CSV table of C-alpha atoms and ligand atoms in Angstrom, one decimal:
chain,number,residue,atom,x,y,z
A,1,UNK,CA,-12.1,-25.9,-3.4
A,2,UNK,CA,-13.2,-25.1,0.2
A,3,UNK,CA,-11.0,-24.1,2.8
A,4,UNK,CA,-12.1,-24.0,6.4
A,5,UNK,CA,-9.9,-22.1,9.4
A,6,UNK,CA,-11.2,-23.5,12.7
A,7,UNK,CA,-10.2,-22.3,16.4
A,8,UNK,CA,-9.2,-19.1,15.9
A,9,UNK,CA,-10.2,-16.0,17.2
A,10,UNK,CA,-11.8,-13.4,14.6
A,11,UNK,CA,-10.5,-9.8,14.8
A,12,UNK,CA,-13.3,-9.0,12.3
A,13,UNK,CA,-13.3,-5.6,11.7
A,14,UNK,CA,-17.1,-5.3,10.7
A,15,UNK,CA,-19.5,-2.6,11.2
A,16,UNK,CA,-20.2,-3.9,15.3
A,17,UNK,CA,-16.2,-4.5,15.3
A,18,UNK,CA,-16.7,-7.9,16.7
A,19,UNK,CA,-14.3,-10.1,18.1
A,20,UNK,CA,-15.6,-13.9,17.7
A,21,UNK,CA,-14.3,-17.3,18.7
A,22,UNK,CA,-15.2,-18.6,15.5
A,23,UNK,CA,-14.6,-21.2,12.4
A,24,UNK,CA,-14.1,-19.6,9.1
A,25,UNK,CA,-15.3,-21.4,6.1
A,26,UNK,CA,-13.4,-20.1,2.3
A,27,UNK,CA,-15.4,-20.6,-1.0
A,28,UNK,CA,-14.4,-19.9,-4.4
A,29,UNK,CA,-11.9,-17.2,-3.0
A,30,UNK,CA,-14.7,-15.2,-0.3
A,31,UNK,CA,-15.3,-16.0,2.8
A,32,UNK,CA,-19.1,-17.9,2.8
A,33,UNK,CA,-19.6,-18.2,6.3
A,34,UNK,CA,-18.3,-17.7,9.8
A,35,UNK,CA,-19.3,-19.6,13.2
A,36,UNK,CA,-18.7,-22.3,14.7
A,37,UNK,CA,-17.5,-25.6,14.2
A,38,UNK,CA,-17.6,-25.3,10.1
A,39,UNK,CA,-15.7,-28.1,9.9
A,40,UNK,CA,-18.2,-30.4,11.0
A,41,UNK,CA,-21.2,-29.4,8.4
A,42,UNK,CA,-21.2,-31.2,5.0
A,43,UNK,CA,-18.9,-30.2,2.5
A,44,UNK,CA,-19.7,-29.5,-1.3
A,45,UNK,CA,-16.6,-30.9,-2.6
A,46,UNK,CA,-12.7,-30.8,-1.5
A,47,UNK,CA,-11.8,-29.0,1.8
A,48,UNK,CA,-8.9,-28.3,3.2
A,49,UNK,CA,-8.6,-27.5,6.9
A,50,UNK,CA,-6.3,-25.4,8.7
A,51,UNK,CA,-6.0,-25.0,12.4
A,52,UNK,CA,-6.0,-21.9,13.9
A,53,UNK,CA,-6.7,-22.6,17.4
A,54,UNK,CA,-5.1,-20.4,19.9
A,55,UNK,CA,-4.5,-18.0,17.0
A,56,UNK,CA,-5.8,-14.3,16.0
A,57,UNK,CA,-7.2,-14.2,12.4
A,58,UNK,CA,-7.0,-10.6,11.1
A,59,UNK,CA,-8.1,-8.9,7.7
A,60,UNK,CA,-5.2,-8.8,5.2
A,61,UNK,CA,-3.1,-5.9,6.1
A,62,UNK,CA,-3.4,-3.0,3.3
A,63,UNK,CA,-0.4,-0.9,2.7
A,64,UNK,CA,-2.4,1.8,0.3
A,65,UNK,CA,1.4,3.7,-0.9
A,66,UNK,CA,4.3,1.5,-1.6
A,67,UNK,CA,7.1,1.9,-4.1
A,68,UNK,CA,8.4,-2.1,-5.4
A,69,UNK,CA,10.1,-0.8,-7.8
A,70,UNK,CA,12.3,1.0,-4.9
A,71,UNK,CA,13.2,-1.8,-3.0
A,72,UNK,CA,17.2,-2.8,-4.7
A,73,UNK,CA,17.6,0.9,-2.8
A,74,UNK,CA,17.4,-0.1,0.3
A,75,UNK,CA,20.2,1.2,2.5
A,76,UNK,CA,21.5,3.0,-0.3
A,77,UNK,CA,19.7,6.7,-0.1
A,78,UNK,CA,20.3,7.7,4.0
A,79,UNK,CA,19.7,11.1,5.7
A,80,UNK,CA,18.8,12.8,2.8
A,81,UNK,CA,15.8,15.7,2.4
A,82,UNK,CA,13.4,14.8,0.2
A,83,UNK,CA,13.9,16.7,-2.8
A,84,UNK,CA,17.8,16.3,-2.7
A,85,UNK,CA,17.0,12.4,-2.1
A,86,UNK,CA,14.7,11.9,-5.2
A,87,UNK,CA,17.5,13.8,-7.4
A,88,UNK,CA,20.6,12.6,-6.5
A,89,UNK,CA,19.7,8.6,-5.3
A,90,UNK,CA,15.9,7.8,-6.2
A,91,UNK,CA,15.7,9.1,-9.7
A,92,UNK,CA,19.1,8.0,-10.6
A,93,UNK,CA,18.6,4.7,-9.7
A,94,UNK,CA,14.9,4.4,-11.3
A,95,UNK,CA,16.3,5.3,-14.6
A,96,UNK,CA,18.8,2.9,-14.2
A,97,UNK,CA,16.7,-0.1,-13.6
A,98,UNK,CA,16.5,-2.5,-16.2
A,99,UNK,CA,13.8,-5.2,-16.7
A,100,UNK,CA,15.6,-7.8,-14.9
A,101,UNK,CA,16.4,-5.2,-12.4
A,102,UNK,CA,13.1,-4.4,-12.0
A,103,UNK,CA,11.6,-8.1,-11.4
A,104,UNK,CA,14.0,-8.3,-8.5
A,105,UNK,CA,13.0,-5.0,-7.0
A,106,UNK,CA,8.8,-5.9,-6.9
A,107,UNK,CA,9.9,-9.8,-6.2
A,108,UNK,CA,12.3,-8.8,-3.4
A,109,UNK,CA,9.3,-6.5,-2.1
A,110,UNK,CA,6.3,-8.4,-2.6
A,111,UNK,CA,8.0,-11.3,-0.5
A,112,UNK,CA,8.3,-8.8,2.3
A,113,UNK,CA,4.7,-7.4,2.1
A,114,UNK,CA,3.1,-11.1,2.0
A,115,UNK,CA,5.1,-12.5,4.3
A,116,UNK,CA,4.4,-9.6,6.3
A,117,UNK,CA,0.8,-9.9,6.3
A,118,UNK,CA,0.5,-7.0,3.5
A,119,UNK,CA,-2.4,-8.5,1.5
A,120,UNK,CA,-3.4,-5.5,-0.6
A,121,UNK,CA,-1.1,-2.6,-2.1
A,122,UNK,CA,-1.2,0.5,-4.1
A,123,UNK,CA,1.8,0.8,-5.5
A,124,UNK,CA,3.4,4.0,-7.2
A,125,UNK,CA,5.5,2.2,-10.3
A,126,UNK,CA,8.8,4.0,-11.6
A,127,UNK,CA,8.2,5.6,-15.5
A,128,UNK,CA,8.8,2.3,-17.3
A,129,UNK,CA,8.8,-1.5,-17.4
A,130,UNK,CA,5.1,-1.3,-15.1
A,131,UNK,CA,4.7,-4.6,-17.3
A,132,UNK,CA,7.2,-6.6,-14.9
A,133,UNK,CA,5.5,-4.9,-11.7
A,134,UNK,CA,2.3,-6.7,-13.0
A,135,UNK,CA,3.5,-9.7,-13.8
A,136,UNK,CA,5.2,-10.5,-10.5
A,137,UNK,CA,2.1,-9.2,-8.5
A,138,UNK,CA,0.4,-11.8,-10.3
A,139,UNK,CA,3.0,-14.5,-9.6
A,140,UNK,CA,3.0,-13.6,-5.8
A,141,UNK,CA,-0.5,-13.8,-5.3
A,142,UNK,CA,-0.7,-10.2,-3.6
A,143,UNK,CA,-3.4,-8.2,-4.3
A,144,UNK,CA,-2.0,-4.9,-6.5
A,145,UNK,CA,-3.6,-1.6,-7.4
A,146,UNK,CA,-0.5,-0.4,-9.4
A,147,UNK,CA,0.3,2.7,-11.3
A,148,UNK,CA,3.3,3.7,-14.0
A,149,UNK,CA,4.7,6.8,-12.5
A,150,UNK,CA,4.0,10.0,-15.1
A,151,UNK,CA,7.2,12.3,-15.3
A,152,UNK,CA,6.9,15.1,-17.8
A,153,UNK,CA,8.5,17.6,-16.2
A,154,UNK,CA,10.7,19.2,-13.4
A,155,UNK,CA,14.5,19.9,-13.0
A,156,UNK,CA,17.1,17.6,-12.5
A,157,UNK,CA,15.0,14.2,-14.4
A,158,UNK,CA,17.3,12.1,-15.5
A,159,UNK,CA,16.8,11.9,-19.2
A,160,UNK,CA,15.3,7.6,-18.8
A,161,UNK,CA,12.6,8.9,-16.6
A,162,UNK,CA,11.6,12.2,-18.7
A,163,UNK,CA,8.8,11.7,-20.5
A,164,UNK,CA,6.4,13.5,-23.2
A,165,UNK,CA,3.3,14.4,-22.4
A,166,UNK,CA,1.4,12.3,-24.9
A,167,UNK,CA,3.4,9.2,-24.6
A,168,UNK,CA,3.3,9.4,-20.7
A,169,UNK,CA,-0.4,9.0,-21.3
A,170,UNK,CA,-0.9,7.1,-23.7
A,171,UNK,CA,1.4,4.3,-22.1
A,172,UNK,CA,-0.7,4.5,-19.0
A,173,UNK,CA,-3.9,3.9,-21.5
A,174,UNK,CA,-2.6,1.2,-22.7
A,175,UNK,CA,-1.3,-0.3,-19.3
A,176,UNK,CA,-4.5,0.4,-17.7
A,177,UNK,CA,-6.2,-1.6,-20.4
A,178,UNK,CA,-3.9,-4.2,-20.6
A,179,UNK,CA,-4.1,-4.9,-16.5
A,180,UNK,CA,-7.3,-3.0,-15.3
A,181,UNK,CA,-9.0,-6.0,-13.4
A,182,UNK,CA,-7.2,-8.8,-14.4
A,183,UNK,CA,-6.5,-12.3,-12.0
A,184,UNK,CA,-10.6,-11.8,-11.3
A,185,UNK,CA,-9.9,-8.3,-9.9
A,186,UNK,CA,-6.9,-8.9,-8.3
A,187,UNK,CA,-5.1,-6.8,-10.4
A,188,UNK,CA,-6.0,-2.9,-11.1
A,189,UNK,CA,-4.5,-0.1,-12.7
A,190,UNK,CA,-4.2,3.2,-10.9
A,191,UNK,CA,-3.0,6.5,-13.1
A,192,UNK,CA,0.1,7.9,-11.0
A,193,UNK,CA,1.4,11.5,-11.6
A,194,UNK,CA,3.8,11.2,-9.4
A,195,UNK,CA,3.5,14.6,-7.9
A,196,UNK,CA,3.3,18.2,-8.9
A,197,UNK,CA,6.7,19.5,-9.6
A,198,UNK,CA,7.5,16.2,-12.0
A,199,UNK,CA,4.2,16.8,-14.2
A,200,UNK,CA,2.8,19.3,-16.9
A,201,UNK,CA,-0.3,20.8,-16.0
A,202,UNK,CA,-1.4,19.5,-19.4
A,203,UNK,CA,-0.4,16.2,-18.4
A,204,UNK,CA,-2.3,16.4,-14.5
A,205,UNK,CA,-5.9,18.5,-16.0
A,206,UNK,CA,-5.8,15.2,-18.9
A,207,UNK,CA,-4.9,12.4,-16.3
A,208,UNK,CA,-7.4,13.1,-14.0
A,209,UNK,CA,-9.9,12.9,-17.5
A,210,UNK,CA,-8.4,9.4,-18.8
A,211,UNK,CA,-8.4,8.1,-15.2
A,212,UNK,CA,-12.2,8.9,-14.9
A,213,UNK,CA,-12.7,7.9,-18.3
A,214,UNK,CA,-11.3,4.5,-17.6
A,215,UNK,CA,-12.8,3.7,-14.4
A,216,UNK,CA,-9.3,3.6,-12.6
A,217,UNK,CA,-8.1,5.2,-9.3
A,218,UNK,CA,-5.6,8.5,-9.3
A,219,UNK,CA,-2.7,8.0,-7.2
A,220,UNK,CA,-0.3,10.9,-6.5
A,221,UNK,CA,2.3,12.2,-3.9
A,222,UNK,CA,1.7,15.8,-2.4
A,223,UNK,CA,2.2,17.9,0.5
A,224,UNK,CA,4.8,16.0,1.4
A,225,UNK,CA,7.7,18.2,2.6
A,226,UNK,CA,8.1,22.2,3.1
A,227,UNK,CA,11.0,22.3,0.6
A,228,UNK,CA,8.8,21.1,-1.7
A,229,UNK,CA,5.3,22.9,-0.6
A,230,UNK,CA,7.4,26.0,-1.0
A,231,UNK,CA,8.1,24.9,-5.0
A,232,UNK,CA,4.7,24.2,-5.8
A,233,UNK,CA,3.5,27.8,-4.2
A,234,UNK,CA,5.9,29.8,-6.0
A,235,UNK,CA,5.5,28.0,-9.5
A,236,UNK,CA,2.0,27.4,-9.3
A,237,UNK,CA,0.7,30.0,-7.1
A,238,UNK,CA,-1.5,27.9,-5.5
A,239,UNK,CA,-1.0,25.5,-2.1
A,240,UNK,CA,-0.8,21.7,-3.4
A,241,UNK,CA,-3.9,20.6,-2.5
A,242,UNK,CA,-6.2,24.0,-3.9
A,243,UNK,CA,-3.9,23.3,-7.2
A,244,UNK,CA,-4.9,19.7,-7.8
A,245,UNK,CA,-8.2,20.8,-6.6
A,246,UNK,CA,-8.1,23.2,-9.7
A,247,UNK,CA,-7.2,20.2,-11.8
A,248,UNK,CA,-9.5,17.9,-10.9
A,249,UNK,CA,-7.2,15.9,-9.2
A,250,UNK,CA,-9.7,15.5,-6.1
A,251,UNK,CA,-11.9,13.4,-5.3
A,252,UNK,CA,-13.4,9.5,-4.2
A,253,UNK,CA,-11.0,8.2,-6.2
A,254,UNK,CA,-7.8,9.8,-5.0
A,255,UNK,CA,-5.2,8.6,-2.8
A,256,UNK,CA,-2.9,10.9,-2.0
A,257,UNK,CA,0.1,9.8,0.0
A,258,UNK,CA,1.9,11.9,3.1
A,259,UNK,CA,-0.3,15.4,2.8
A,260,UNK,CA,2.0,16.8,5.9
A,261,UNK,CA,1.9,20.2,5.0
A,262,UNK,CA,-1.7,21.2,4.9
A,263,UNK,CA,-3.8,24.3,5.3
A,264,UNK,CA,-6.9,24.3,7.4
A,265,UNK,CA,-8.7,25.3,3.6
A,266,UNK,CA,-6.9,22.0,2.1
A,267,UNK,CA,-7.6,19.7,4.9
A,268,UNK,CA,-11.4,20.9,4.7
A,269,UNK,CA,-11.0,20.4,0.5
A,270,UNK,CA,-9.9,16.7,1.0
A,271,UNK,CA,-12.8,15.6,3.4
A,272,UNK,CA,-15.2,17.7,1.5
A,273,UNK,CA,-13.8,16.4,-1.8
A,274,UNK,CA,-13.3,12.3,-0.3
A,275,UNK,CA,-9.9,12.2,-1.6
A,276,UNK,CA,-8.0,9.8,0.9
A,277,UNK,CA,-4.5,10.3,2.3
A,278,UNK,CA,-2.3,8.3,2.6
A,279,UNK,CA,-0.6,8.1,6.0
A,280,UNK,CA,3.6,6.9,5.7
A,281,UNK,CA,4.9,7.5,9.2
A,282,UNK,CA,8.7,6.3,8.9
A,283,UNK,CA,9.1,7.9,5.9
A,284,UNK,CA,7.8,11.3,7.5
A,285,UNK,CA,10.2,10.5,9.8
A,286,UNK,CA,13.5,9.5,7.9
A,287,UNK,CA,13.4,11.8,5.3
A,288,UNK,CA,12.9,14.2,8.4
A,289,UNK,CA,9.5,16.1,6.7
A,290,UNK,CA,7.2,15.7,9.5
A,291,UNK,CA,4.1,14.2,11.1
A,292,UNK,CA,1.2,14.1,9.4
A,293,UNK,CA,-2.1,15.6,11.7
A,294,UNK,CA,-3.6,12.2,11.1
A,295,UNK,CA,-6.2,13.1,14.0
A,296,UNK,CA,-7.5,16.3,12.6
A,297,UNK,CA,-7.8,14.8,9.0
A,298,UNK,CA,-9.8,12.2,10.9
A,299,UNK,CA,-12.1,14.8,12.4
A,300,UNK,CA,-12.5,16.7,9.6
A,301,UNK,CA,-13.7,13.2,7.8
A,302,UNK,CA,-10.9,12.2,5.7
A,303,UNK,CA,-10.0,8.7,5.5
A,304,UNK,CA,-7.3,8.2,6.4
A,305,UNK,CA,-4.7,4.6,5.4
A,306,UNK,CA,-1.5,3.7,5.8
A,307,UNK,CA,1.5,3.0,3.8
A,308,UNK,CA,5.1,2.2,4.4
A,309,UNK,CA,6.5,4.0,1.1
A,310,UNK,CA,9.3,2.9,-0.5
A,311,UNK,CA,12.3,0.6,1.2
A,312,UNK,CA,14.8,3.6,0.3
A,313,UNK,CA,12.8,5.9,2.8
A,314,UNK,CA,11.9,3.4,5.7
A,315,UNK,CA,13.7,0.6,5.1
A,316,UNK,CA,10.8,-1.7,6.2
A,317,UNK,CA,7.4,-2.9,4.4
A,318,UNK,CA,6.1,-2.8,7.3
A,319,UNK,CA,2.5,-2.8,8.1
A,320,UNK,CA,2.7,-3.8,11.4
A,321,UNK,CA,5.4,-1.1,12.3
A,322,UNK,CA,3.3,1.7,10.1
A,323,UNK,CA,0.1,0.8,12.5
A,324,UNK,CA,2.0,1.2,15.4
A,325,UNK,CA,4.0,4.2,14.7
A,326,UNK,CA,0.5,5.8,13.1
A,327,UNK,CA,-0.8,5.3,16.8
A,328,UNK,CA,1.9,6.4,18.4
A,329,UNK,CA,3.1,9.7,16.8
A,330,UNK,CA,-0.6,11.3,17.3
A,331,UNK,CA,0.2,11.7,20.8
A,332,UNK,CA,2.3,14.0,21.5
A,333,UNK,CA,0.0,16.4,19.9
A,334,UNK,CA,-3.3,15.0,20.4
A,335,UNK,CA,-2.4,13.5,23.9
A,336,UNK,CA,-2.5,9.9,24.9
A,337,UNK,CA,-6.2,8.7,23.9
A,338,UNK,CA,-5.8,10.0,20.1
A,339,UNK,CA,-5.2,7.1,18.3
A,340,UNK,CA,-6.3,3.9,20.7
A,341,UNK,CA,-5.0,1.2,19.0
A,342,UNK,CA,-8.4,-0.3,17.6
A,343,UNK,CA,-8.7,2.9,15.8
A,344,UNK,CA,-5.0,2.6,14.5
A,345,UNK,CA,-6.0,-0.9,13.2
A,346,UNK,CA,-9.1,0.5,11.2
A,347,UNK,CA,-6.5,2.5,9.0
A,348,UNK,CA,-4.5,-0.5,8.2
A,349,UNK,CA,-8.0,-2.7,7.7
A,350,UNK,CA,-11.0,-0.7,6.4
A,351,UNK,CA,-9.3,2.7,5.8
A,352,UNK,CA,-6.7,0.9,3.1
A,353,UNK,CA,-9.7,-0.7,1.6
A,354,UNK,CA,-11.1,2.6,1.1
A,355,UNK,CA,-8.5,4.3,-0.3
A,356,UNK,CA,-8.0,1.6,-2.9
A,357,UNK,CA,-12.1,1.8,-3.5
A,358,UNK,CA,-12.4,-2.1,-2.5
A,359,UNK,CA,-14.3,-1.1,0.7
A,360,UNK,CA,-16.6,-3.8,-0.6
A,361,UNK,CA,-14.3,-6.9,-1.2
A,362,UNK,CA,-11.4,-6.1,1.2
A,363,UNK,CA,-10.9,-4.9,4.9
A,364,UNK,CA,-12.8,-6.8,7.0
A,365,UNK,CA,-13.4,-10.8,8.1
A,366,UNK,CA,-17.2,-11.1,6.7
A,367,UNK,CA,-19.2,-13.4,4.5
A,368,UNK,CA,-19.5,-12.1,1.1
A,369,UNK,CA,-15.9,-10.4,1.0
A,370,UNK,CA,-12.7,-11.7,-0.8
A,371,UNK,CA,-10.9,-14.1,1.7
A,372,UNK,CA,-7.9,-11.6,2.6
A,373,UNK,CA,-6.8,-13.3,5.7
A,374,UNK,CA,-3.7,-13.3,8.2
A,375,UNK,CA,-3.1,-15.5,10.5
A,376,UNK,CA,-1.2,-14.6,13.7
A,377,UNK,CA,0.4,-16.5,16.6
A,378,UNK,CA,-0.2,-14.4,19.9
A,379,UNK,CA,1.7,-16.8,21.9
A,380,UNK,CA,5.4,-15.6,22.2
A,381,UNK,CA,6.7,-14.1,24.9
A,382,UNK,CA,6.5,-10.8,23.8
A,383,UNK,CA,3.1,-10.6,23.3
A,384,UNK,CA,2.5,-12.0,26.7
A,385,UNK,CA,-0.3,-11.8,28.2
A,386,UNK,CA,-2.1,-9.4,26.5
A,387,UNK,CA,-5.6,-10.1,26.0
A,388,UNK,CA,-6.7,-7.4,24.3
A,389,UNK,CA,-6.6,-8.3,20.7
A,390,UNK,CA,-5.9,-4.7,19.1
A,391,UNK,CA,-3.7,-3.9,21.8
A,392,UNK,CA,-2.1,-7.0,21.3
A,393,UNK,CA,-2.3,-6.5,17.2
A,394,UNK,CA,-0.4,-2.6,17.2
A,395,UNK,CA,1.6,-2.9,20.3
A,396,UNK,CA,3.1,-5.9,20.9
A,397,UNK,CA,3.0,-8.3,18.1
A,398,UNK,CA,4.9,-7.8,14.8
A,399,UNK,CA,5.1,-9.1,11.0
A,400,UNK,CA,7.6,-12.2,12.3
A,401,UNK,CA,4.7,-13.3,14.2
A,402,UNK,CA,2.6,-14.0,11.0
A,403,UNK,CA,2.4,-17.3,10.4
A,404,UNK,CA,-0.3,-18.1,7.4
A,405,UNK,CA,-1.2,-15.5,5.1
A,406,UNK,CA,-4.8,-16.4,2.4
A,407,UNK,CA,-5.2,-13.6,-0.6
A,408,UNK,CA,-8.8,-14.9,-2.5
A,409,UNK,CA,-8.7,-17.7,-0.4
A,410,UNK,CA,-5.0,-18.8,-2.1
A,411,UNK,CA,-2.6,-19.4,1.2
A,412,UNK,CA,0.4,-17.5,-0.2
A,413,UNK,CA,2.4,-17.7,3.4
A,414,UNK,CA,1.8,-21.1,4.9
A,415,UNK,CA,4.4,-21.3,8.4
A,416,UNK,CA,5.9,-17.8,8.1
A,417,UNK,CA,7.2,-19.2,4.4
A,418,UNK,CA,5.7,-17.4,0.9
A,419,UNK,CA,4.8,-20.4,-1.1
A,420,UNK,CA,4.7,-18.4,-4.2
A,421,UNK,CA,8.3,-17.2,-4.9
A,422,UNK,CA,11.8,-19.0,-3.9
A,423,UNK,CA,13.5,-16.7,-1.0
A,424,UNK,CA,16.7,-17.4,-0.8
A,425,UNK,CA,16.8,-17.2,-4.7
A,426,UNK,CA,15.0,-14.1,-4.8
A,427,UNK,CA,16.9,-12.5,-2.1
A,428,UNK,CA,20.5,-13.8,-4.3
A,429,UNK,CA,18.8,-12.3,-7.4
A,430,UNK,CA,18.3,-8.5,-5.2
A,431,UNK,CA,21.9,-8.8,-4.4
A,432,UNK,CA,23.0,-9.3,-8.1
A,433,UNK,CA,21.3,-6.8,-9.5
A,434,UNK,CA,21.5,-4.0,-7.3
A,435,UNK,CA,25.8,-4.5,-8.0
A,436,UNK,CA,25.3,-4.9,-11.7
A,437,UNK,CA,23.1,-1.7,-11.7
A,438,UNK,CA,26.2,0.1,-10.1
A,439,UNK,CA,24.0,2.8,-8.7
A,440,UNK,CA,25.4,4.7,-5.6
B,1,LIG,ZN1,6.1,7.5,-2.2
């Protein structure tokens, strides 16, 4: 099956950052070639063609620290701190969730993401039923690097999401196994302590091991708030990042999300280390712990994505809001030429493609990679008349404005509708179960 998207104009995000009036032609799930007029060369068997003329044609957005299982809390854990908001609404609430309340929670939130122009996600599961996370990536089409959260330890767990250290691994063996490039790659495993104050430090030195040992990413939390930078000094002795460092927590394969809170030695450990951050802006901001120094982890060679976290911290999964707020919240530090919105878009493009280690497949409109594609409609009034793609891209535009959405090549949004799961019935079945779970 070939696909070919003609008229459109190419945001491409390769190496020259090119921006081409250009035909896109869709083979076996990668993109095989890109010029113009595709549509008129021979074909090699069925194509379908979809016009994109007058429209821009992005890489897949990549949202490299989302929570699905979170989503039935939307609205439901407000102006809270962070540590008092995982006790008394988040962890509650996770240990609560059920299987059927848990296929909600990722449908509910992988409808969002795709219709959204999220293509790609690294996703922090809760402690159990990562199973049902899986299985409705796989029905949505998204493409899902996705961890079961490890909780062995730490005050105040409810007693479903404490775990024993050798069970905790164990199940994320067997997940990883289970998932681990399944859907021809579509689907990964990622080990997930979910940060330092919930784990053993038996349980952190031996994940980082299996992780390795497995050829999986690591996916944690740290360095989030002060409240909480202030636990791990004084129970650990060491600043979160040195401490991890010390566990081998570090490294290529890391994605740590937030890293707020950061000494000059841990910022200069992450870039010399390649672990990436994470970048969440609106949960920074609701949950009132700060702005990440995006800017000086850029300069100090970090790379540096973007996520929107979980619904109960934002509400939105959001890329397009994450992008814009990423570019805007440099500037009152960094002044008004920090983060130029081209730049803002590499985080969302190449610099989640990194973080998830897909720098190769994902990220960027060019022959060879995985056809990630979003296509987006320019032509409202208020994106008018900007010309400037990127500009128009982080600034003006937003997710409602995504019309056709392609993960390998599969159109999973086709006219601002995901073609892969029922709305209104997944959006009734959100309702239901959030009321039956009787979480407050
Ligand atoms: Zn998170």
């Amino acid at each position: 099956m070939e696909l070919v998207i003609r008229g459109g104009t190419l945001v491409t995000m390769n190496a020259e950052r090119e921006v081409l009036a250009a035909d896109v032609l869709v083979r076996d799930g990668r993109i095989s070639l890109i010029g113009p007029e595709l549509d008129e060369t021979t074909s090699i068997g069925d194509r379908e063609i979809v016009d994109a003329s007058g429209m821009l044609i992005l890489p897949g957005l990549v949202q490299a620290h989302v929570h699905l299982c979170q989503t039935l809390l939307r609205g439901r854990a407000d102006d809270l701190p962070l540590l008092g908001w995982l006790k008394t609404r988040v962890w509650p609430y996770e240990a609560a969730l059920d299987e059927a309340a848990m296929r909600a929670s990722a449908s509910v939130a992988c409808l969002e993401l795709l219709r959204g122009g999220t293509t790609a996600i690294l996703d922090m599961g809760s402690v159990r039923h990562t199973d049902v996370i899986f299985e409705v990536a796989r029905t949505a089409g998204i493409r899902a690097t996705i961890g079961k959260a490890h909780m062995d330890a730490g005050d105040d767990l409810p007693a479903g999401l404490r775990e024993k250290t050798e069970a905790s691994l164990a199940e994320g063996e067997a997940l990883c196994e289970r998932w681990h490039g399944s859907e021809g790659g579509r689907l990964r495993y990622a080990f997930a302590p979910r940060f330092a104050l919930s784990c053993s430090e038996g349980l952190l030195r031996e994940v980082g091991q299996l992780a390795r040992r497995m050829k999986a990413r690591l996916h944690s939390h740290a360095s989030e708030n002060r409240d909480e930078c202030a636990v791990v000094k004084a129970t650990r002795g060491q600043d979160n990042i040195v401490y991890f460092d010390g566990l081998g927590l570090l490294g290529r394969d890391v994605a740590l999300a937030h890293c707020v809170w950061l000494s000059a030695e841990e910022r200069a450990l992450l870039a010399r280390t390649g672990t990436h951050v994470v970048h969440c802006p609106s949960s920074n901001l609701k949950l009132g712990s700060g702005v990440c120094d995006v800017v000086s982890l850029l300069e100090a060679g970090v790379n540096v994505a973007v996520g929107a976290d979980g619904a109960p911290c934002n509400d939105s999964l959001d890329a397009f809001l994450e992008t814009r707020l990423a570019a805007l919240l440099q500037r009152p530090g960094h002044g008004s030429s920090a983060m130029p919105a081209r730049r803002a878009l590499e985080l969302a493009t190449l610099g989640g493609a990194k973080a998830l280690g897909l720098e190769k497949e994902i990220g960027s409109i060019e022959a060879g990679k995985r056809a990630d594609l979003v296509i987006v409609d320019p032509g409202r009034a208020h994106a008018a008349p900007v010309d400037d793609p990127y500009a128009a891209v982080v600034f003006a535009l937003n997710r409602s404005d995504v019309r056709d959405v392609f993960v390998d090549g599969r159109q999973v949004v086709r006219n601002g509708i995901v073609t892969t799961l029922d709305e209104a019935a997944v959006v009734a079945d959100a309702r239901s179960q959030i009321h039956r779970l009787d979480v407050h």
